[in-house]
Amino acid sequence: MKRLQRLRATVALRDMVSEIGFGQSQLIQPLFLSEGAIQEEPLSGLPGSSRHTLSSLLTQFEKDLAAGVRQFILFPVPAQKSNRTFRADFVGTALGQMRQRAGNDAAIWVDTCICSFTETGHCCVHDSRGGQDLAATHAALESLAVSYVKAGAVGIAPSDMNDGRVAHLRAALDKAGHDIAPIMSYSTKFASNYYGPFRDAADSTPQFGDRRSYQLDVRNRNDALASSRRCAEEGADLLMVKPGQPAADLIRPIHEQTGLPVGAYQVSGEYTSLVLLAREKFLDFEAGLLESWYNLRRAGASYIITYGARLASGMGLPR
Ligand code: PBG
Ligand code: ZN
């Protein structure tokens, strides 16, 4: 059965996909949770963001709630890397405690990928001959996704770009009794040079090669559109372009071809470029940030993932 109710389940979800107005409820705040961190580690490339311990994450989460943030995306960084077994109990613990503090007032998504878990730093499992092991990759993503939703994530956000993952994740969630949990798919994700500051944060730099055999080639519009259409066909509830502003030309076409809400990920390199311009006094940071969100909204973005979500109400954006 095609479920259209998934994005109606809570106020936070309904506000996020409201087609009228623009406010903080349409902004998603990334949070990095590091299982191995002993203390909070501020990220030099992303001022205002840190790699968190469980306790500093909860402190930040409460501050963000007080500042009006209602959407979060959690990026788990495990202490141990492996090539086969990926354990994420630490994510479940954090989700449980976040839900205890916020109930349904906040929607907590979890970025679902394995590049922070694999020794290779790649978003897929490799077989013994160095090729992509799609079946093992799907299985790994499925078990992570089900554990996240079981622990209290509102939904999952697969960012890996492996063929077929949305269909597999949808089936796995349904089978586990979570047919109401939405999938926010990183559906048009380019192999971009703008992810640098993030990879430090997530400790997910590929140890060999690059991601061009699974992420999209920036020269190809047709493949970019097909990739989002395919995610829609496989059952994604929300689509996304990434990086945001560089891929803004695709937002409206994707929406027109699928009818689904399409978000934009203002990625680390985009955000940091504003920070650096402001540091050199070439830009008023908050004015520039607000403009960048307006640009994405004008291009048709329904929601925006941005490292500056927590600043929005202080900048005068309505909640
Ligand atoms: C991992 C992932 C990446 C980002 C989000 N999830 C990095 C990558 O694909 O290399 C990038 C986010 C950012 O740069 O802000 N699958
Ligand atoms: Zn990845």
mmCIF file of C-alpha atoms in Angstrom, residues 94-243:
data_model
loop_
_atom_site.group_PDB
_atom_site.id
_atom_site.type_symbol
_atom_site.label_atom_id
_atom_site.label_comp_id
_atom_site.label_asym_id
_atom_site.label_seq_id
_atom_site.Cartn_x
_atom_site.Cartn_y
_atom_site.Cartn_z
ATOM 1 C CA ALA A 94 21.381 9.004 22.239
ATOM 2 C CA LEU A 95 18.055 8.773 20.402
ATOM 3 C CA GLY A 96 16.331 7.426 23.489
ATOM 4 C CA GLN A 97 17.594 10.289 25.633
ATOM 5 C CA MET A 98 16.769 12.905 23.013
ATOM 6 C CA ARG A 99 13.234 11.574 22.715
ATOM 7 C CA GLN A 100 12.909 11.607 26.482
ATOM 8 C CA ARG A 101 13.696 15.331 26.423
ATOM 9 C CA ALA A 102 11.699 16.352 23.367
ATOM 10 C CA GLY A 103 8.974 13.769 22.832
ATOM 11 C CA ASN A 104 7.340 14.483 19.506
ATOM 12 C CA ASP A 105 8.186 18.203 19.589
ATOM 13 C CA ALA A 106 11.310 17.534 17.581
ATOM 14 C CA ALA A 107 11.807 15.330 14.538
ATOM 15 C CA ILE A 108 15.136 13.544 14.714
ATOM 16 C CA TRP A 109 16.379 12.062 11.457
ATOM 17 C CA VAL A 110 19.464 9.897 11.266
ATOM 18 C CA ASP A 111 21.861 10.043 8.341
ATOM 19 C CA THR A 112 21.998 6.454 7.210
ATOM 20 C CA CYS A 113 25.290 5.535 5.587
ATOM 21 C CA ILE A 114 28.312 3.460 6.458
ATOM 22 C CA CYS A 115 31.251 5.674 5.423
ATOM 23 C CA SER A 116 31.899 6.645 9.059
ATOM 24 C CA PHE A 117 31.788 2.946 9.977
ATOM 25 C CA THR A 118 33.933 1.360 7.245
ATOM 26 C CA GLU A 119 37.713 1.100 7.407
ATOM 27 C CA THR A 120 37.749 2.197 3.768
ATOM 28 C CA GLY A 121 35.759 5.375 4.392
ATOM 29 C CA HIS A 122 33.505 4.367 1.504
ATOM 30 C CA CYS A 123 29.701 4.359 1.522
ATOM 31 C CA CYS A 124 29.576 0.685 0.510
ATOM 32 C CA VAL A 125 30.982 -2.639 1.573
ATOM 33 C CA HIS A 126 33.655 -4.074 -0.707
ATOM 34 C CA ASP A 127 34.050 -7.749 -1.574
ATOM 35 C CA SER A 128 37.349 -9.596 -1.348
ATOM 36 C CA ARG A 129 38.279 -8.538 -4.878
ATOM 37 C CA GLY A 130 37.755 -4.862 -4.122
ATOM 38 C CA GLY A 131 34.409 -4.574 -5.912
ATOM 39 C CA GLN A 132 31.249 -3.081 -4.493
ATOM 40 C CA ASP A 133 29.282 -5.703 -2.528
ATOM 41 C CA LEU A 134 25.769 -4.417 -3.029
ATOM 42 C CA ALA A 135 23.968 -7.165 -1.104
ATOM 43 C CA ALA A 136 26.191 -6.746 1.960
ATOM 44 C CA THR A 137 25.807 -2.972 1.708
ATOM 45 C CA HIS A 138 22.010 -3.224 1.641
ATOM 46 C CA ALA A 139 22.039 -5.579 4.612
ATOM 47 C CA ALA A 140 24.239 -3.202 6.619
ATOM 48 C CA LEU A 141 22.054 -0.195 5.823
ATOM 49 C CA GLU A 142 18.879 -2.128 6.658
ATOM 50 C CA SER A 143 20.019 -3.155 10.094
ATOM 51 C CA LEU A 144 21.284 0.338 10.948
ATOM 52 C CA ALA A 145 18.050 1.926 9.695
ATOM 53 C CA VAL A 146 15.771 -0.398 11.633
ATOM 54 C CA SER A 147 17.794 0.134 14.815
ATOM 55 C CA TYR A 148 17.579 3.928 14.435
ATOM 56 C CA VAL A 149 13.827 3.963 13.987
ATOM 57 C CA LYS A 150 13.326 1.446 16.781
ATOM 58 C CA ALA A 151 15.316 3.741 19.079
ATOM 59 C CA GLY A 152 13.186 6.784 18.298
ATOM 60 C CA ALA A 153 14.334 8.384 15.044
ATOM 61 C CA VAL A 154 11.356 9.921 13.242
ATOM 62 C CA GLY A 155 12.751 8.557 9.988
ATOM 63 C CA ILE A 156 15.961 7.794 8.181
ATOM 64 C CA ALA A 157 18.001 9.688 5.627
ATOM 65 C CA PRO A 158 20.029 7.362 3.393
ATOM 66 C CA SER A 159 22.987 9.321 1.991
ATOM 67 C CA ASP A 160 24.939 6.510 0.414
ATOM 68 C CA MET A 161 23.802 6.536 -3.250
ATOM 69 C CA ASN A 162 24.047 2.761 -3.685
ATOM 70 C CA ASP A 163 21.578 1.428 -6.249
ATOM 71 C CA GLY A 164 18.428 -0.027 -4.762
ATOM 72 C CA ARG A 165 18.901 1.139 -1.197
ATOM 73 C CA VAL A 166 15.595 2.972 -0.862
ATOM 74 C CA ALA A 167 13.580 -0.092 -1.889
ATOM 75 C CA HIS A 168 15.570 -2.251 0.513
ATOM 76 C CA LEU A 169 15.204 0.195 3.376
ATOM 77 C CA ARG A 170 11.481 0.608 2.780
ATOM 78 C CA ALA A 171 10.968 -3.142 2.834
ATOM 79 C CA ALA A 172 13.109 -3.554 5.954
ATOM 80 C CA LEU A 173 11.258 -0.811 7.863
ATOM 81 C CA ASP A 174 7.878 -2.223 6.829
ATOM 82 C CA LYS A 175 8.881 -5.711 7.850
ATOM 83 C CA ALA A 176 10.010 -4.427 11.252
ATOM 84 C CA GLY A 177 6.602 -2.835 11.776
ATOM 85 C CA HIS A 178 7.670 0.737 10.990
ATOM 86 C CA ASP A 179 5.623 1.316 7.860
ATOM 87 C CA ILE A 180 4.797 4.835 9.097
ATOM 88 C CA ALA A 181 8.474 5.920 9.335
ATOM 89 C CA PRO A 182 9.385 8.159 6.401
ATOM 90 C CA ILE A 183 12.503 7.949 4.238
ATOM 91 C CA MET A 184 14.240 11.204 3.391
ATOM 92 C CA SER A 185 16.429 10.195 0.505
ATOM 93 C CA TYR A 186 19.589 11.997 -0.507
ATOM 94 C CA SER A 187 18.253 11.327 -3.977
ATOM 95 C CA THR A 188 20.306 13.654 -6.172
ATOM 96 C CA LYS A 189 23.722 13.696 -4.573
ATOM 97 C CA PHE A 190 26.704 14.764 -6.575
ATOM 98 C CA ALA A 191 30.334 13.768 -6.204
ATOM 99 C CA SER A 192 31.139 17.282 -5.059
ATOM 100 C CA ASN A 193 34.213 19.093 -3.883
ATOM 101 C CA TYR A 194 32.189 20.946 -1.264
ATOM 102 C CA TYR A 195 32.033 18.174 1.363
ATOM 103 C CA GLY A 196 35.523 18.775 2.791
ATOM 104 C CA PRO A 197 34.749 20.262 6.236
ATOM 105 C CA PHE A 198 32.135 17.541 6.813
ATOM 106 C CA ARG A 199 34.473 14.649 6.118
ATOM 107 C CA ASP A 200 36.745 15.816 8.905
ATOM 108 C CA ALA A 201 33.755 15.994 11.229
ATOM 109 C CA ALA A 202 32.432 12.556 10.299
ATOM 110 C CA ASP A 203 35.858 10.969 9.933
ATOM 111 C CA SER A 204 34.688 9.559 6.598
ATOM 112 C CA THR A 205 37.389 10.445 4.084
ATOM 113 C CA PRO A 206 37.778 7.625 1.526
ATOM 114 C CA GLN A 207 41.051 5.799 2.173
ATOM 115 C CA PHE A 208 41.475 5.042 -1.538
ATOM 116 C CA GLY A 209 39.929 6.405 -4.711
ATOM 117 C CA ASP A 210 36.904 8.688 -4.493
ATOM 118 C CA ARG A 211 33.100 8.470 -4.563
ATOM 119 C CA ARG A 212 32.601 9.031 -8.285
ATOM 120 C CA SER A 213 31.571 5.446 -8.983
ATOM 121 C CA TYR A 214 28.413 5.908 -6.895
ATOM 122 C CA GLN A 215 27.752 9.652 -6.501
ATOM 123 C CA LEU A 216 26.516 11.682 -9.480
ATOM 124 C CA ASP A 217 28.732 13.363 -12.056
ATOM 125 C CA VAL A 218 28.190 17.127 -11.845
ATOM 126 C CA ARG A 219 28.113 17.332 -15.648
ATOM 127 C CA ASN A 220 25.029 15.149 -15.998
ATOM 128 C CA ARG A 221 21.534 16.526 -15.540
ATOM 129 C CA ASN A 222 19.731 13.477 -16.946
ATOM 130 C CA ASP A 223 21.320 11.085 -14.499
ATOM 131 C CA ALA A 224 20.653 13.579 -11.680
ATOM 132 C CA LEU A 225 16.936 13.648 -12.495
ATOM 133 C CA ALA A 226 16.746 9.891 -13.018
ATOM 134 C CA SER A 227 18.349 9.297 -9.640
ATOM 135 C CA SER A 228 15.628 11.229 -7.801
ATOM 136 C CA ARG A 229 12.839 9.700 -9.915
ATOM 137 C CA ARG A 230 14.116 6.254 -9.053
ATOM 138 C CA CYS A 231 14.154 7.027 -5.323
ATOM 139 C CA ALA A 232 10.543 8.193 -5.643
ATOM 140 C CA GLU A 233 9.580 4.972 -7.424
ATOM 141 C CA GLU A 234 11.280 2.909 -4.725
ATOM 142 C CA GLY A 235 9.204 4.583 -2.041
ATOM 143 C CA ALA A 236 11.084 7.638 -0.760
ATOM 144 C CA ASP A 237 8.814 10.167 0.986
ATOM 145 C CA LEU A 238 11.152 13.152 0.716
ATOM 146 C CA LEU A 239 13.784 13.869 -1.904
ATOM 147 C CA MET A 240 16.875 16.061 -1.724
ATOM 148 C CA VAL A 241 19.495 17.743 -3.836
ATOM 149 C CA LYS A 242 23.023 18.009 -2.535
ATOM 150 C CA PRO A 243 25.003 20.262 -2.596
#
